[in-house]
Amino acid sequence: MMVFRKLLSILRAQGGFTLIELLVGIAITGSISGVLVLGILQTDRTVSVNRNHLVSISRVHNTGFWIQTDAQMAQSVVVGDDESGLPLTLSWTEWDNTQHQIIYAIEGNSLVRTHTADGETTSTILVAQSVDTASDMTNCEFSNGMLMFKITATEGEGPRESSETRLFEVALRAN
């Protein structure tokens, strides 16, 4: 019986949190958690938008590299008949009479470069993906020895979408 009384007195003397203290603690924890979740979501969105932008930039820069390299070698340029000027055909003959032809064409939403030497295809590469194929967004023109190639690449969807447009102007080599 004595043990029971001691145990009962220990239980009565125990301190703890009041209901108000618990509610305040829960409110503070909820506020901190809410701010953390919003911060994580904003960081995720920012990282996604930046990644999409970098991918778009990379795609148009890769296109610029290939267009400039090939156009500087070209002795003749033939643009396509539609509004976009594609497919674009660049041709030249090397010192050993090897005839090269480069064709840039849109396939789906990709820009493809096909290289033939003496009539045989030597390589076909995917220059850029996610290309905006509208004729006002991706096109080429050739006049007065200058090739102007405009490309727009778009990556992502909705609020995370990012587009990049570049206009490359290349002077052909003198014959």
Tab-separated table of C-alpha atoms in Angstrom:
chain	number	residue	atom	x	y	z
A	1	MET	CA	0.000	0.000	0.000
A	2	MET	CA	2.863	2.268	0.751
A	3	VAL	CA	4.345	1.635	-2.664
A	4	PHE	CA	1.059	2.514	-4.281
A	5	ARG	CA	0.940	5.868	-2.449
A	6	LYS	CA	4.489	6.722	-3.479
A	7	LEU	CA	3.718	5.847	-7.081
A	8	LEU	CA	0.550	7.957	-6.991
A	9	SER	CA	2.429	10.944	-5.567
A	10	ILE	CA	5.085	10.624	-8.274
A	11	LEU	CA	2.437	10.599	-10.972
A	12	ARG	CA	0.725	13.692	-9.542
A	13	ALA	CA	3.973	15.614	-9.250
A	14	GLN	CA	4.998	15.068	-12.847
A	15	GLY	CA	5.367	18.247	-14.859
A	16	GLY	CA	4.465	18.476	-18.531
A	17	PHE	CA	3.369	20.772	-21.259
A	18	THR	CA	0.110	22.582	-21.061
A	19	LEU	CA	-2.291	22.563	-23.964
A	20	ILE	CA	-1.390	26.147	-24.856
A	21	GLU	CA	2.333	25.323	-24.942
A	22	LEU	CA	1.641	22.371	-27.234
A	23	LEU	CA	-0.497	24.478	-29.584
A	24	VAL	CA	2.158	27.214	-29.768
A	25	GLY	CA	4.838	24.593	-30.500
A	26	ILE	CA	2.729	23.014	-33.222
A	27	ALA	CA	2.013	26.430	-34.781
A	28	ILE	CA	5.717	27.373	-34.821
A	29	THR	CA	6.708	23.982	-36.254
A	30	GLY	CA	3.986	24.270	-38.918
A	31	SER	CA	5.125	27.763	-39.910
A	32	ILE	CA	8.762	26.698	-40.200
A	33	SER	CA	7.776	23.594	-42.180
A	34	GLY	CA	5.619	25.668	-44.538
A	35	VAL	CA	8.453	28.101	-45.226
A	36	LEU	CA	10.851	25.202	-45.843
A	37	VAL	CA	8.453	23.516	-48.273
A	38	LEU	CA	7.923	26.770	-50.189
A	39	GLY	CA	11.687	27.279	-50.336
A	40	ILE	CA	12.223	23.770	-51.672
A	41	LEU	CA	9.493	24.189	-54.306
A	42	GLN	CA	10.894	27.552	-55.440
A	43	THR	CA	14.409	26.112	-55.630
A	44	ASP	CA	13.141	23.173	-57.690
A	45	ARG	CA	11.348	25.510	-60.102
A	46	THR	CA	14.369	27.790	-60.443
A	47	VAL	CA	16.735	24.885	-61.050
A	48	SER	CA	14.368	23.433	-63.665
A	49	VAL	CA	13.966	26.749	-65.517
A	50	ASN	CA	17.728	27.359	-65.470
A	51	ARG	CA	18.443	23.837	-66.720
A	52	ASN	CA	15.942	24.260	-69.553
A	53	HIS	CA	17.508	27.598	-70.470
A	54	LEU	CA	21.011	26.122	-70.522
A	55	VAL	CA	19.838	23.210	-72.670
A	56	SER	CA	18.220	25.642	-75.143
A	57	ILE	CA	21.378	27.752	-75.281
A	58	SER	CA	23.508	24.660	-75.817
A	59	ARG	CA	21.328	23.555	-78.726
A	60	VAL	CA	21.449	26.867	-80.577
A	61	HIS	CA	25.190	27.239	-79.954
A	62	ASN	CA	25.821	23.757	-81.332
A	63	THR	CA	23.835	24.722	-84.423
A	64	GLY	CA	25.889	27.888	-84.777
A	65	PHE	CA	29.131	25.931	-84.585
A	66	TRP	CA	28.139	23.555	-87.384
A	67	ILE	CA	26.539	26.207	-89.615
A	68	GLN	CA	29.549	28.527	-89.339
A	69	THR	CA	32.051	25.737	-89.931
A	70	ASP	CA	30.242	24.403	-92.999
A	71	ALA	CA	29.308	27.798	-94.471
A	72	GLN	CA	32.916	28.969	-94.331
A	73	MET	CA	33.875	25.935	-96.432
A	74	ALA	CA	30.985	26.268	-98.895
A	75	GLN	CA	31.459	27.319	-102.488
A	76	SER	CA	27.756	27.121	-103.261
A	77	VAL	CA	24.618	27.563	-101.193
A	78	VAL	CA	21.120	26.410	-102.093
A	79	VAL	CA	18.213	27.275	-99.802
A	80	GLY	CA	14.924	25.390	-99.840
A	81	ASP	CA	11.823	26.642	-101.632
A	82	ASP	CA	9.514	27.005	-98.636
A	83	GLU	CA	9.326	30.029	-96.323
A	84	SER	CA	11.942	28.679	-93.923
A	85	GLY	CA	14.603	28.225	-96.602
A	86	LEU	CA	15.178	24.676	-95.414
A	87	PRO	CA	16.566	22.280	-96.352
A	88	LEU	CA	19.818	24.184	-96.695
A	89	THR	CA	22.462	22.651	-98.963
A	90	LEU	CA	26.119	23.707	-98.761
A	91	SER	CA	28.612	22.318	-101.272
A	92	TRP	CA	32.333	22.550	-101.994
A	93	THR	CA	35.094	20.723	-103.799
A	94	GLU	CA	38.410	20.072	-102.083
A	95	TRP	CA	41.855	20.304	-103.680
A	96	ASP	CA	41.780	16.557	-104.441
A	97	ASN	CA	38.411	16.945	-106.250
A	98	THR	CA	36.432	15.368	-103.390
A	99	GLN	CA	32.955	16.854	-103.618
A	100	HIS	CA	31.288	17.564	-100.280
A	101	GLN	CA	27.643	18.308	-99.693
A	102	ILE	CA	26.081	19.234	-96.358
A	103	ILE	CA	22.305	19.250	-96.010
A	104	TYR	CA	20.570	20.792	-93.005
A	105	ALA	CA	16.960	19.655	-92.739
A	106	ILE	CA	14.189	19.639	-90.174
A	107	GLU	CA	13.002	16.166	-89.184
A	108	GLY	CA	10.141	16.336	-86.704
A	109	ASN	CA	11.340	18.964	-84.250
A	110	SER	CA	15.045	18.271	-84.804
A	111	LEU	CA	17.687	19.822	-87.041
A	112	VAL	CA	19.702	17.123	-88.809
A	113	ARG	CA	23.002	17.542	-90.681
A	114	THR	CA	23.830	15.034	-93.419
A	115	HIS	CA	27.328	15.038	-94.926
A	116	THR	CA	28.045	13.318	-98.220
A	117	ALA	CA	31.423	13.042	-99.917
A	118	ASP	CA	31.517	12.041	-103.581
A	119	GLY	CA	27.864	11.003	-103.374
A	120	GLU	CA	28.191	8.684	-100.362
A	121	THR	CA	26.774	9.637	-96.976
A	122	THR	CA	29.641	9.850	-94.511
A	123	SER	CA	27.713	11.055	-91.472
A	124	THR	CA	24.308	12.095	-90.246
A	125	ILE	CA	24.180	13.927	-86.949
A	126	LEU	CA	21.465	15.415	-84.819
A	127	VAL	CA	22.495	19.061	-84.515
A	128	ALA	CA	19.629	20.281	-82.318
A	129	GLN	CA	16.458	18.943	-80.733
A	130	SER	CA	13.328	20.778	-79.599
A	131	VAL	CA	13.621	23.156	-82.550
A	132	ASP	CA	10.697	25.522	-83.082
A	133	THR	CA	9.936	24.668	-86.708
A	134	ALA	CA	7.726	27.680	-87.474
A	135	SER	CA	9.227	29.497	-90.457
A	136	ASP	CA	9.518	32.770	-88.533
A	137	MET	CA	11.422	31.047	-85.690
A	138	THR	CA	13.835	28.800	-87.604
A	139	ASN	CA	14.872	29.827	-91.100
A	140	CYS	CA	17.742	30.691	-93.396
A	141	GLU	CA	18.419	33.176	-96.171
A	142	PHE	CA	21.307	33.610	-98.557
A	143	SER	CA	22.086	36.852	-100.338
A	144	ASN	CA	25.193	38.752	-101.413
A	145	GLY	CA	27.534	36.048	-100.177
A	146	MET	CA	26.054	36.095	-96.656
A	147	LEU	CA	24.226	33.178	-95.089
A	148	MET	CA	21.808	34.135	-92.320
A	149	PHE	CA	20.556	31.222	-90.245
A	150	LYS	CA	18.053	31.790	-87.448
A	151	ILE	CA	17.199	29.022	-84.998
A	152	THR	CA	14.930	28.838	-81.968
A	153	ALA	CA	15.094	25.969	-79.489
A	154	THR	CA	12.510	25.524	-76.742
A	155	GLU	CA	12.924	23.235	-73.755
A	156	GLY	CA	10.393	22.427	-71.026
A	157	GLU	CA	6.678	23.021	-70.746
A	158	GLY	CA	4.384	25.507	-69.088
A	159	PRO	CA	5.965	27.868	-66.565
A	160	ARG	CA	9.263	25.968	-66.783
A	161	GLU	CA	9.579	26.498	-70.536
A	162	SER	CA	12.609	28.329	-71.852
A	163	SER	CA	13.380	29.392	-75.419
A	164	GLU	CA	16.552	30.655	-76.996
A	165	THR	CA	16.853	32.267	-80.428
A	166	ARG	CA	20.068	33.062	-82.268
A	167	LEU	CA	20.780	34.557	-85.665
A	168	PHE	CA	24.057	33.460	-87.228
A	169	GLU	CA	25.481	35.487	-90.108
A	170	VAL	CA	28.306	33.859	-92.013
A	171	ALA	CA	30.271	35.188	-94.969
A	172	LEU	CA	31.185	32.495	-97.453
A	173	ARG	CA	34.780	32.095	-98.515
A	174	ALA	CA	35.959	33.815	-101.646
A	175	ASN	CA	36.329	31.499	-104.635
